[in-house]
mmCIF file of C-alpha atoms in Angstrom:
data_model
loop_
_atom_site.group_PDB
_atom_site.id
_atom_site.type_symbol
_atom_site.label_atom_id
_atom_site.label_comp_id
_atom_site.label_asym_id
_atom_site.label_seq_id
_atom_site.Cartn_x
_atom_site.Cartn_y
_atom_site.Cartn_z
ATOM 1 C CA MET A 101 69.895 -98.417 -2.253
ATOM 2 C CA ASN A 102 66.832 -100.207 -0.919
ATOM 3 C CA ILE A 103 64.256 -97.516 -0.161
ATOM 4 C CA ASP A 104 60.777 -98.835 0.583
ATOM 5 C CA LYS A 105 58.124 -97.375 -1.727
ATOM 6 C CA ARG A 106 55.681 -97.127 1.174
ATOM 7 C CA HIS A 107 57.511 -94.003 2.327
ATOM 8 C CA LEU A 108 57.313 -92.409 -1.122
ATOM 9 C CA LEU A 109 53.547 -92.689 -1.664
ATOM 10 C CA ASN A 110 52.035 -89.461 -3.011
ATOM 11 C CA LEU A 111 49.093 -88.794 -0.673
ATOM 12 C CA SER A 112 48.112 -85.651 -2.592
ATOM 13 C CA ILE A 113 47.037 -88.012 -5.397
ATOM 14 C CA LEU A 114 45.874 -91.038 -3.401
ATOM 15 C CA ILE A 115 43.592 -89.150 -0.971
ATOM 16 C CA PRO A 116 41.634 -87.214 -3.682
ATOM 17 C CA TYR A 117 41.322 -90.491 -5.606
ATOM 18 C CA LEU A 118 39.835 -92.249 -2.549
ATOM 19 C CA MET A 119 37.509 -89.313 -1.824
ATOM 20 C CA LEU A 120 36.213 -89.176 -5.404
ATOM 21 C CA SER A 121 35.742 -92.971 -5.446
ATOM 22 C CA VAL A 122 33.604 -92.847 -2.289
ATOM 23 C CA ILE A 123 31.586 -89.889 -3.607
ATOM 24 C CA GLY A 124 31.159 -91.860 -6.830
ATOM 25 C CA LEU A 125 29.725 -94.889 -4.977
ATOM 26 C CA ILE A 126 27.253 -92.609 -3.191
ATOM 27 C CA MET A 127 26.145 -91.034 -6.456
ATOM 28 C CA VAL A 128 25.874 -94.415 -8.193
ATOM 29 C CA TYR A 129 23.432 -95.504 -5.493
ATOM 30 C CA SER A 130 21.545 -92.219 -5.753
ATOM 31 C CA THR A 131 21.205 -92.365 -9.563
ATOM 32 C CA THR A 132 20.342 -96.078 -9.865
ATOM 33 C CA SER A 133 18.339 -97.075 -6.780
ATOM 34 C CA ALA A 134 15.031 -95.438 -7.783
ATOM 35 C CA ASN A 135 14.811 -97.287 -11.121
ATOM 36 C CA LEU A 136 15.852 -100.579 -9.514
ATOM 37 C CA ILE A 137 13.101 -100.226 -6.906
ATOM 38 C CA ARG A 138 10.510 -99.575 -9.628
ATOM 39 C CA GLU A 139 11.732 -102.701 -11.424
ATOM 40 C CA GLY A 140 11.398 -104.731 -8.227
ATOM 41 C CA SER A 141 15.163 -105.323 -8.056
ATOM 42 C CA ASN A 142 17.659 -104.885 -5.250
ATOM 43 C CA PRO A 143 18.268 -101.100 -4.953
ATOM 44 C CA PHE A 144 21.905 -101.801 -4.018
ATOM 45 C CA TYR A 145 22.619 -103.947 -7.100
ATOM 46 C CA GLN A 146 24.516 -101.350 -9.137
ATOM 47 C CA VAL A 147 26.438 -99.878 -6.216
ATOM 48 C CA ILE A 148 27.484 -103.392 -5.144
ATOM 49 C CA ASN A 149 28.701 -104.049 -8.692
ATOM 50 C CA GLN A 150 30.596 -100.747 -8.678
ATOM 51 C CA SER A 151 32.061 -101.559 -5.264
ATOM 52 C CA LEU A 152 33.377 -104.886 -6.543
ATOM 53 C CA PHE A 153 35.135 -103.095 -9.391
ATOM 54 C CA TRP A 154 36.568 -100.640 -6.857
ATOM 55 C CA ILE A 155 37.930 -103.474 -4.739
ATOM 56 C CA VAL A 156 39.578 -104.913 -7.867
ATOM 57 C CA SER A 157 40.850 -101.406 -8.644
ATOM 58 C CA LEU A 158 42.453 -101.057 -5.209
ATOM 59 C CA ALA A 159 44.125 -104.437 -5.659
ATOM 60 C CA ALA A 160 45.388 -103.316 -9.087
ATOM 61 C CA ILE A 161 46.799 -100.114 -7.585
ATOM 62 C CA PHE A 162 48.665 -102.124 -4.934
ATOM 63 C CA VAL A 163 50.122 -104.557 -7.494
ATOM 64 C CA ILE A 164 51.096 -101.930 -10.095
ATOM 65 C CA TYR A 165 52.592 -99.631 -7.456
ATOM 66 C CA ARG A 166 54.903 -102.449 -6.330
ATOM 67 C CA MET A 167 55.962 -103.343 -9.887
ATOM 68 C CA LYS A 168 59.213 -102.223 -11.461
ATOM 69 C CA LEU A 169 58.732 -99.597 -14.152
ATOM 70 C CA SER A 170 61.319 -101.386 -16.282
ATOM 71 C CA PHE A 171 58.761 -104.168 -16.801
ATOM 72 C CA LEU A 172 56.131 -101.699 -17.982
ATOM 73 C CA ARG A 173 58.583 -100.253 -20.511
ATOM 74 C CA GLN A 174 59.297 -103.542 -22.250
ATOM 75 C CA ALA A 175 58.314 -103.475 -25.922
ATOM 76 C CA LYS A 176 57.085 -107.083 -25.890
ATOM 77 C CA VAL A 177 54.716 -106.398 -22.990
ATOM 78 C CA ILE A 178 53.210 -103.444 -24.834
ATOM 79 C CA GLN A 179 52.932 -105.436 -28.080
ATOM 80 C CA VAL A 180 51.017 -108.226 -26.326
ATOM 81 C CA VAL A 181 48.663 -105.670 -24.765
ATOM 82 C CA LEU A 182 48.039 -104.056 -28.172
ATOM 83 C CA ILE A 183 47.285 -107.409 -29.831
ATOM 84 C CA VAL A 184 44.863 -108.389 -27.056
ATOM 85 C CA GLU A 185 43.145 -104.998 -27.329
ATOM 86 C CA VAL A 186 42.656 -105.370 -31.095
ATOM 87 C CA ALA A 187 41.171 -108.835 -30.557
ATOM 88 C CA LEU A 188 38.758 -107.511 -27.912
ATOM 89 C CA LEU A 189 37.609 -104.656 -30.158
ATOM 90 C CA VAL A 190 36.942 -107.084 -33.013
ATOM 91 C CA ILE A 191 35.128 -109.546 -30.724
ATOM 92 C CA SER A 192 32.889 -106.770 -29.364
ATOM 93 C CA ARG A 193 31.411 -106.359 -32.863
ATOM 94 C CA PHE A 194 29.692 -109.737 -32.469
ATOM 95 C CA PHE A 195 27.810 -108.772 -29.300
ATOM 96 C CA GLU A 196 24.520 -106.927 -29.043
ATOM 97 C CA PRO A 197 24.871 -103.135 -29.328
ATOM 98 C CA VAL A 198 24.316 -100.902 -26.317
ATOM 99 C CA ASN A 199 22.836 -97.492 -27.165
ATOM 100 C CA GLY A 200 23.670 -98.069 -30.824
ATOM 101 C CA ALA A 201 27.321 -99.073 -30.309
ATOM 102 C CA HIS A 202 28.936 -102.536 -30.333
ATOM 103 C CA GLY A 203 31.272 -101.628 -27.509
ATOM 104 C CA TRP A 204 30.601 -104.345 -24.948
ATOM 105 C CA ILE A 205 31.655 -107.946 -24.396
ATOM 106 C CA ARG A 206 29.243 -109.542 -21.935
ATOM 107 C CA PHE A 207 29.532 -112.756 -19.956
ATOM 108 C CA GLY A 208 26.466 -112.953 -17.747
ATOM 109 C CA PHE A 209 26.463 -109.982 -15.382
ATOM 110 C CA ILE A 210 30.104 -109.164 -16.202
ATOM 111 C CA GLY A 211 30.737 -106.723 -19.037
ATOM 112 C CA LEU A 212 34.013 -105.568 -20.589
ATOM 113 C CA GLN A 213 34.288 -102.348 -22.585
ATOM 114 C CA PRO A 214 37.511 -102.557 -24.647
ATOM 115 C CA ALA A 215 37.356 -98.899 -25.718
ATOM 116 C CA GLU A 216 37.716 -97.804 -22.081
ATOM 117 C CA TYR A 217 40.958 -99.745 -21.686
ATOM 118 C CA LEU A 218 42.268 -98.400 -24.967
ATOM 119 C CA LYS A 219 42.406 -94.850 -23.596
ATOM 120 C CA LEU A 220 45.158 -95.803 -21.183
ATOM 121 C CA ILE A 221 46.814 -98.241 -23.586
ATOM 122 C CA ILE A 222 47.270 -95.530 -26.231
ATOM 123 C CA VAL A 223 48.969 -93.292 -23.645
ATOM 124 C CA TRP A 224 51.224 -96.164 -22.591
ATOM 125 C CA TYR A 225 52.090 -97.086 -26.179
ATOM 126 C CA LEU A 226 52.871 -93.539 -27.348
ATOM 127 C CA ALA A 227 54.878 -92.730 -24.207
ATOM 128 C CA HIS A 228 56.988 -95.809 -24.929
ATOM 129 C CA LYS A 229 57.455 -94.912 -28.624
ATOM 130 C CA PHE A 230 58.223 -91.232 -28.108
ATOM 131 C CA ALA A 231 60.566 -91.871 -25.158
ATOM 132 C CA ARG A 232 62.768 -93.991 -27.430
ATOM 133 C CA MET A 233 62.789 -91.218 -30.026
ATOM 134 C CA GLN A 234 63.977 -88.427 -27.706
ATOM 135 C CA PRO A 235 67.479 -87.991 -29.244
ATOM 136 C CA GLU A 236 65.939 -87.606 -32.714
ATOM 137 C CA ILE A 237 63.186 -85.285 -31.447
ATOM 138 C CA ARG A 238 65.743 -82.991 -29.790
ATOM 139 C CA THR A 239 67.624 -82.773 -33.078
ATOM 140 C CA TYR A 240 64.925 -82.882 -35.739
ATOM 141 C CA ASP A 241 61.831 -81.719 -33.823
ATOM 142 C CA TYR A 242 58.560 -82.910 -35.402
ATOM 143 C CA ARG A 243 60.347 -84.440 -38.381
ATOM 144 C CA ALA A 244 61.620 -87.152 -36.026
ATOM 145 C CA LEU A 245 58.027 -88.321 -35.490
ATOM 146 C CA THR A 246 57.201 -88.492 -39.194
ATOM 147 C CA LYS A 247 60.600 -89.757 -40.434
ATOM 148 C CA GLY A 248 60.161 -87.351 -43.333
ATOM 149 C CA ARG A 249 56.975 -89.119 -44.521
ATOM 150 C CA TRP A 250 53.491 -87.760 -44.003
ATOM 151 C CA ILE A 251 51.942 -91.097 -45.024
ATOM 152 C CA PRO A 252 52.912 -94.136 -42.874
ATOM 153 C CA ASN A 253 54.502 -96.966 -44.857
ATOM 154 C CA HIS A 254 55.035 -99.703 -42.259
ATOM 155 C CA LEU A 255 52.924 -101.396 -39.592
ATOM 156 C CA ASN A 256 55.113 -100.235 -36.702
ATOM 157 C CA ASP A 257 54.469 -96.565 -37.436
ATOM 158 C CA TRP A 258 52.806 -94.974 -34.387
ATOM 159 C CA ARG A 259 50.502 -92.945 -36.647
ATOM 160 C CA LEU A 260 49.155 -96.047 -38.353
ATOM 161 C CA VAL A 261 48.631 -97.834 -35.036
ATOM 162 C CA SER A 262 46.847 -94.810 -33.538
ATOM 163 C CA LEU A 263 44.611 -94.349 -36.594
ATOM 164 C CA LEU A 264 43.773 -98.054 -36.597
ATOM 165 C CA PHE A 265 42.558 -97.952 -33.006
ATOM 166 C CA ILE A 266 40.610 -94.716 -33.478
ATOM 167 C CA ALA A 267 38.984 -96.171 -36.615
ATOM 168 C CA LEU A 268 38.086 -99.432 -34.852
ATOM 169 C CA VAL A 269 36.396 -97.530 -32.023
ATOM 170 C CA GLY A 270 34.734 -95.064 -34.399
ATOM 171 C CA THR A 271 33.167 -97.840 -36.478
ATOM 172 C CA LEU A 272 31.626 -99.561 -33.435
ATOM 173 C CA PRO A 273 30.340 -96.741 -33.624
ATOM 174 C CA ASP A 274 31.540 -95.054 -30.412
ATOM 175 C CA LEU A 275 31.940 -91.365 -31.188
ATOM 176 C CA GLY A 276 32.712 -90.359 -27.605
ATOM 177 C CA ASN A 277 35.626 -92.678 -26.968
ATOM 178 C CA ALA A 278 36.955 -92.171 -30.512
ATOM 179 C CA THR A 279 37.010 -88.422 -29.836
ATOM 180 C CA ILE A 280 38.829 -88.917 -26.529
ATOM 181 C CA LEU A 281 41.345 -91.227 -28.214
ATOM 182 C CA ALA A 282 42.035 -88.706 -30.973
ATOM 183 C CA LEU A 283 42.487 -85.840 -28.501
ATOM 184 C CA THR A 284 44.676 -88.028 -26.274
ATOM 185 C CA VAL A 285 46.940 -88.725 -29.263
ATOM 186 C CA VAL A 286 47.147 -84.960 -29.827
ATOM 187 C CA ILE A 287 48.191 -84.468 -26.209
ATOM 188 C CA MET A 288 50.840 -87.182 -26.460
ATOM 189 C CA ILE A 289 52.254 -85.571 -29.605
ATOM 190 C CA SER A 290 52.288 -82.196 -27.836
ATOM 191 C CA VAL A 291 54.234 -83.503 -24.807
ATOM 192 C CA SER A 292 56.637 -85.618 -26.866
ATOM 193 C CA GLY A 293 59.255 -82.872 -26.877
ATOM 194 C CA ILE A 294 58.409 -81.169 -30.170
ATOM 195 C CA GLY A 295 58.310 -77.380 -30.461
ATOM 196 C CA TYR A 296 55.319 -75.629 -28.893
ATOM 197 C CA ARG A 297 54.413 -74.069 -32.251
ATOM 198 C CA TRP A 298 53.297 -77.506 -33.437
ATOM 199 C CA PHE A 299 50.820 -77.756 -30.555
ATOM 200 C CA SER A 300 49.361 -74.372 -31.532
ATOM 201 C CA THR A 301 49.079 -75.549 -35.142
ATOM 202 C CA ILE A 302 47.361 -78.819 -34.176
ATOM 203 C CA LEU A 303 44.976 -77.032 -31.803
ATOM 204 C CA LEU A 304 44.046 -74.516 -34.489
ATOM 205 C CA ALA A 305 43.455 -77.367 -36.954
ATOM 206 C CA ILE A 306 41.165 -79.161 -34.478
ATOM 207 C CA VAL A 307 39.126 -76.019 -33.811
ATOM 208 C CA ALA A 308 38.848 -75.251 -37.526
ATOM 209 C CA GLY A 309 37.951 -78.843 -38.395
ATOM 210 C CA SER A 310 35.302 -79.084 -35.661
ATOM 211 C CA THR A 311 33.780 -75.765 -36.722
ATOM 212 C CA ALA A 312 33.727 -76.867 -40.366
ATOM 213 C CA LEU A 313 32.116 -80.207 -39.444
ATOM 214 C CA LEU A 314 29.366 -78.627 -37.357
ATOM 215 C CA GLY A 315 28.809 -75.975 -40.009
ATOM 216 C CA SER A 316 28.538 -78.608 -42.761
ATOM 217 C CA ILE A 317 26.011 -80.676 -40.793
ATOM 218 C CA TRP A 318 23.995 -77.562 -40.040
ATOM 219 C CA ALA A 319 24.074 -76.476 -43.703
ATOM 220 C CA LEU A 320 23.283 -79.911 -45.174
ATOM 221 C CA GLY A 321 20.751 -80.813 -42.524
ATOM 222 C CA VAL A 322 20.860 -83.646 -40.012
ATOM 223 C CA GLU A 323 18.528 -85.685 -42.232
ATOM 224 C CA VAL A 324 21.272 -86.011 -44.865
ATOM 225 C CA VAL A 325 23.876 -87.201 -42.360
ATOM 226 C CA GLU A 326 21.386 -89.604 -40.801
ATOM 227 C CA LYS A 327 21.225 -91.549 -44.092
ATOM 228 C CA ILE A 328 24.937 -92.431 -43.879
ATOM 229 C CA PRO A 329 25.241 -96.084 -42.778
ATOM 230 C CA VAL A 330 26.254 -96.676 -39.148
ATOM 231 C CA PHE A 331 26.225 -93.000 -38.177
ATOM 232 C CA GLY A 332 22.482 -92.445 -37.897
ATOM 233 C CA TYR A 333 22.509 -92.229 -34.103
ATOM 234 C CA ILE A 334 25.374 -89.713 -34.271
ATOM 235 C CA ALA A 335 23.281 -87.499 -36.533
ATOM 236 C CA ARG A 336 20.486 -87.597 -33.979
ATOM 237 C CA ARG A 337 22.884 -86.327 -31.339
ATOM 238 C CA PHE A 338 23.876 -83.444 -33.599
ATOM 239 C CA SER A 339 20.187 -82.705 -34.057
ATOM 240 C CA ALA A 340 19.791 -82.479 -30.285
ATOM 241 C CA PHE A 341 22.850 -80.250 -30.055
ATOM 242 C CA PHE A 342 21.484 -77.706 -32.532
ATOM 243 C CA ASN A 343 18.036 -77.490 -30.902
ATOM 244 C CA PRO A 344 17.174 -79.963 -28.095
ATOM 245 C CA PHE A 345 13.710 -78.492 -27.534
ATOM 246 C CA GLU A 346 12.658 -78.910 -31.170
ATOM 247 C CA ASN A 347 12.232 -82.647 -30.635
ATOM 248 C CA GLU A 348 12.037 -82.825 -26.853
ATOM 249 C CA THR A 349 10.541 -86.312 -26.798
ATOM 250 C CA GLY A 350 12.968 -87.701 -29.367
ATOM 251 C CA ALA A 351 16.542 -86.731 -30.173
ATOM 252 C CA GLY A 352 16.523 -83.820 -27.734
ATOM 253 C CA LEU A 353 15.139 -85.815 -24.786
ATOM 254 C CA GLN A 354 18.420 -86.251 -22.922
ATOM 255 C CA LEU A 355 19.816 -82.760 -23.359
ATOM 256 C CA ALA A 356 16.505 -81.029 -22.625
ATOM 257 C CA ASN A 357 16.043 -82.978 -19.401
ATOM 258 C CA SER A 358 19.682 -82.364 -18.523
ATOM 259 C CA TYR A 359 18.895 -78.636 -18.670
ATOM 260 C CA TYR A 360 15.847 -79.188 -16.460
ATOM 261 C CA ALA A 361 17.947 -81.115 -13.929
ATOM 262 C CA MET A 362 20.566 -78.373 -13.699
ATOM 263 C CA SER A 363 17.839 -75.743 -13.432
ATOM 264 C CA ASN A 364 16.136 -77.687 -10.627
ATOM 265 C CA GLY A 365 19.389 -77.839 -8.671
ATOM 266 C CA GLY A 366 19.955 -74.112 -8.370
ATOM 267 C CA TRP A 367 22.762 -73.080 -6.038
ATOM 268 C CA LEU A 368 22.340 -75.608 -3.212
ATOM 269 C CA GLY A 369 20.409 -78.439 -4.856
ATOM 270 C CA ARG A 370 17.295 -80.402 -3.914
ATOM 271 C CA GLY A 371 19.216 -82.652 -1.534
ATOM 272 C CA LEU A 372 20.970 -85.980 -1.957
ATOM 273 C CA GLY A 373 18.585 -88.579 -3.408
ATOM 274 C CA ASN A 374 15.860 -86.013 -4.205
ATOM 275 C CA SER A 375 16.387 -85.665 -7.942
ATOM 276 C CA ILE A 376 13.246 -85.499 -10.076
ATOM 277 C CA GLU A 377 14.852 -86.124 -13.450
ATOM 278 C CA LYS A 378 16.386 -89.492 -12.527
ATOM 279 C CA ASN A 379 12.896 -90.929 -12.000
ATOM 280 C CA GLY A 380 12.414 -91.923 -15.624
ATOM 281 C CA TYR A 381 12.657 -88.470 -17.216
ATOM 282 C CA LEU A 382 16.387 -88.349 -17.995
ATOM 283 C CA PRO A 383 17.687 -91.466 -19.787
ATOM 284 C CA GLU A 384 21.227 -92.550 -18.868
ATOM 285 C CA ALA A 385 21.003 -90.536 -15.660
ATOM 286 C CA HIS A 386 23.422 -92.970 -14.030
ATOM 287 C CA THR A 387 26.074 -92.925 -16.801
ATOM 288 C CA ASP A 388 26.440 -90.166 -19.431
ATOM 289 C CA PHE A 389 24.325 -87.597 -17.548
ATOM 290 C CA ALA A 390 25.273 -88.473 -13.973
ATOM 291 C CA PHE A 391 26.775 -85.043 -13.418
ATOM 292 C CA SER A 392 23.429 -83.431 -14.311
ATOM 293 C CA ILE A 393 21.905 -85.354 -11.405
ATOM 294 C CA VAL A 394 24.809 -84.276 -9.183
ATOM 295 C CA ILE A 395 23.978 -80.647 -9.976
ATOM 296 C CA GLU A 396 20.271 -81.256 -9.355
ATOM 297 C CA GLU A 397 20.836 -82.912 -5.987
ATOM 298 C CA LEU A 398 23.878 -81.020 -4.669
ATOM 299 C CA GLY A 399 23.441 -77.757 -6.515
ATOM 300 C CA LEU A 400 25.993 -75.677 -8.353
ATOM 301 C CA VAL A 401 27.994 -75.249 -5.144
ATOM 302 C CA GLY A 402 28.261 -78.992 -4.409
ATOM 303 C CA ALA A 403 28.994 -79.872 -8.029
ATOM 304 C CA SER A 404 31.674 -77.168 -8.209
ATOM 305 C CA LEU A 405 33.389 -78.577 -5.109
ATOM 306 C CA ILE A 406 33.481 -82.039 -6.702
ATOM 307 C CA LEU A 407 34.849 -80.557 -9.925
ATOM 308 C CA ALA A 408 37.459 -78.654 -7.912
ATOM 309 C CA LEU A 409 38.546 -81.903 -6.197
ATOM 310 C CA LEU A 410 38.777 -83.668 -9.561
ATOM 311 C CA PHE A 411 40.760 -80.802 -11.099
ATOM 312 C CA PHE A 412 43.086 -80.837 -8.071
ATOM 313 C CA LEU A 413 43.735 -84.552 -8.693
ATOM 314 C CA ILE A 414 44.388 -83.912 -12.397
ATOM 315 C CA LEU A 415 46.707 -80.997 -11.538
ATOM 316 C CA ARG A 416 48.732 -83.147 -9.128
ATOM 317 C CA ILE A 417 49.074 -85.822 -11.831
ATOM 318 C CA ILE A 418 50.245 -83.235 -14.365
ATOM 319 C CA ILE A 419 52.756 -81.846 -11.850
ATOM 320 C CA VAL A 420 54.240 -85.345 -11.503
ATOM 321 C CA GLY A 421 54.718 -85.373 -15.278
ATOM 322 C CA ILE A 422 56.261 -81.892 -15.346
ATOM 323 C CA ARG A 423 58.738 -82.753 -12.594
ATOM 324 C CA ALA A 424 59.696 -86.175 -13.966
ATOM 325 C CA ARG A 425 63.159 -86.319 -15.537
ATOM 326 C CA ASN A 426 62.673 -89.612 -17.341
ATOM 327 C CA PRO A 427 60.874 -88.985 -20.701
ATOM 328 C CA PHE A 428 58.705 -92.104 -20.430
ATOM 329 C CA ASN A 429 57.622 -91.200 -16.899
ATOM 330 C CA ALA A 430 56.882 -87.601 -17.878
ATOM 331 C CA MET A 431 54.785 -88.513 -20.918
ATOM 332 C CA MET A 432 52.863 -91.243 -19.060
ATOM 333 C CA ALA A 433 51.841 -88.881 -16.252
ATOM 334 C CA LEU A 434 51.018 -85.995 -18.594
ATOM 335 C CA GLY A 435 49.049 -88.318 -20.870
ATOM 336 C CA ILE A 436 47.006 -89.767 -18.006
ATOM 337 C CA GLY A 437 46.284 -86.305 -16.607
ATOM 338 C CA GLY A 438 45.340 -85.067 -20.071
ATOM 339 C CA MET A 439 43.097 -88.081 -20.657
ATOM 340 C CA LEU A 440 41.156 -87.382 -17.445
ATOM 341 C CA LEU A 441 40.900 -83.696 -18.313
ATOM 342 C CA ILE A 442 39.575 -84.457 -21.803
ATOM 343 C CA GLN A 443 37.018 -86.957 -20.495
ATOM 344 C CA THR A 444 35.761 -84.415 -17.951
ATOM 345 C CA PHE A 445 35.523 -81.664 -20.568
ATOM 346 C CA VAL A 446 33.750 -83.872 -23.116
ATOM 347 C CA ASN A 447 31.198 -85.066 -20.540
ATOM 348 C CA VAL A 448 30.468 -81.654 -19.012
ATOM 349 C CA GLY A 449 30.412 -80.083 -22.469
ATOM 350 C CA GLY A 450 27.910 -82.701 -23.644
ATOM 351 C CA ILE A 451 25.468 -82.359 -20.725
ATOM 352 C CA SER A 452 25.590 -78.562 -20.887
ATOM 353 C CA GLY A 453 25.182 -78.278 -24.676
ATOM 354 C CA LEU A 454 28.627 -76.767 -25.325
ATOM 355 C CA ILE A 455 29.449 -79.691 -27.629
ATOM 356 C CA PRO A 456 27.327 -82.555 -29.023
ATOM 357 C CA ALA A 457 26.658 -85.322 -26.493
ATOM 358 C CA THR A 458 29.054 -88.205 -27.051
ATOM 359 C CA GLY A 459 28.051 -90.829 -24.497
ATOM 360 C CA VAL A 460 31.211 -90.359 -22.425
ATOM 361 C CA THR A 461 30.949 -91.076 -18.700
ATOM 362 C CA PHE A 462 31.996 -88.616 -15.999
ATOM 363 C CA PRO A 463 35.126 -89.814 -14.152
ATOM 364 C CA PHE A 464 34.317 -91.548 -10.833
ATOM 365 C CA LEU A 465 30.678 -90.388 -10.572
ATOM 366 C CA SER A 466 29.092 -92.291 -13.464
ATOM 367 C CA GLN A 467 28.070 -95.916 -13.013
ATOM 368 C CA GLY A 468 30.637 -97.967 -14.888
ATOM 369 C CA GLY A 469 33.097 -100.411 -13.403
ATOM 370 C CA ASN A 470 35.334 -100.453 -16.500
ATOM 371 C CA SER A 471 35.776 -96.675 -16.373
ATOM 372 C CA LEU A 472 36.615 -96.764 -12.653
ATOM 373 C CA LEU A 473 39.072 -99.620 -13.155
ATOM 374 C CA ILE A 474 40.974 -97.933 -15.979
ATOM 375 C CA ILE A 475 41.163 -94.638 -14.071
ATOM 376 C CA SER A 476 42.495 -96.551 -11.056
ATOM 377 C CA ILE A 477 45.150 -98.285 -13.159
ATOM 378 C CA GLY A 478 46.168 -94.881 -14.513
ATOM 379 C CA ILE A 479 46.434 -93.552 -10.951
ATOM 380 C CA ALA A 480 48.579 -96.579 -10.061
ATOM 381 C CA PHE A 481 50.932 -95.798 -12.955
ATOM 382 C CA VAL A 482 51.309 -92.203 -11.760
ATOM 383 C CA LEU A 483 51.905 -93.213 -8.134
ATOM 384 C CA ASN A 484 54.580 -95.674 -9.259
ATOM 385 C CA ILE A 485 56.211 -93.092 -11.512
ATOM 386 C CA ASP A 486 56.200 -90.457 -8.757
ATOM 387 C CA ALA A 487 57.730 -92.878 -6.233
ATOM 388 C CA ASN A 488 60.489 -93.892 -8.652
ATOM 389 C CA GLU A 489 61.322 -90.289 -9.493
ATOM 390 C CA LYS A 490 61.494 -89.455 -5.773
ATOM 391 C CA ARG A 491 63.691 -92.486 -5.129
ATOM 392 C CA VAL A 492 66.202 -91.440 -7.807
ATOM 393 C CA LEU A 493 66.395 -87.910 -6.383
ATOM 394 C CA LEU A 494 66.746 -89.241 -2.841
ATOM 395 C CA VAL A 495 69.543 -91.622 -3.784
ATOM 396 C CA GLU A 496 71.393 -88.836 -5.589
ATOM 397 C CA GLU A 497 71.029 -86.560 -2.572
ATOM 398 C CA ILE A 498 72.329 -89.266 -0.220
ATOM 399 C CA GLU A 499 75.281 -89.963 -2.513
ATOM 400 C CA ARG A 500 76.173 -86.260 -2.664
ATOM 401 C CA THR A 501 75.992 -86.058 1.106
ATOM 402 C CA MET A 502 78.249 -89.109 1.543
ATOM 403 C CA THR A 503 80.864 -87.748 -0.849
#
């Protein structure tokens, strides 16, 4: 039956997305305009750039929402996307590093960040793989994912593909996105249909491994880790995590000033545009530490309302996944919701000192067109999935009524 998708649009996801996007544009202007004015540049430059990405994002949402999900499930389409992503990650190694990581491909004022796109691609790929394995998973549980082998022995093994991408991103080196990728893979494994006890085991292993890593770095000393090739800048971030005020003008500069920003904000904030720390004191105030400026300007109350709106959006996405009857649809929605939740946790944890800073942007509020675009594409996937699930239920209800 021909049911127009326009009538099946999930406004409880679209409206929070639009609200957060607009708030994000406002905060991008607030966090970037002061530095641009000091440089003698157009104060609207970054917000215009972000707005252009948002326009492209809205167009992408419209196109993807109208697409048939059967096209997105085709193995050849996913294979082409994976090959292109590998090529982009390799090419990015030949461009100048940004903040110590070779994660950007730049053509004039346009920049692509392949690692950002990979976060959604890995969800898409694993949802496709695990959906095709559902009969085996129902019968053999986790053994269906490993095929009885703990070590992958062919190139099409999802574990080998996942490890390859995480390794490529980690050697850029981009610790933040590599961490998000690894945790996203864990989420996809957890929602694949295996027994819940495996999720508990994996979670315990992650906590134990993270504790052991931090303990080892603390015991050996950051100076030892800093001598390891490529990972020197990561060691400096661990140094800031252990004691940001010990080297407040060096490794601890960002985290210490992030604390100052949050302290300045208090309950109600200094007012929109009135941040002190963004005026040259807090590096990356418009990207990694944008939420610190949000707290300084809007206070704990304003920042909490934005977090609540973001968590509401994530919850609605997860609910779509829980309600979906098609395995691919369910895992795509749950993976996208989990990816957003992880990115939020990693960013807020980094700016507050709960975990080492990883250079991960805050969804919507940080300046970064690539991040906004990939979030928008993820939202488009979920809207399409929700509409298709509703259509199937509606058709079944109509058929029952007619019979």
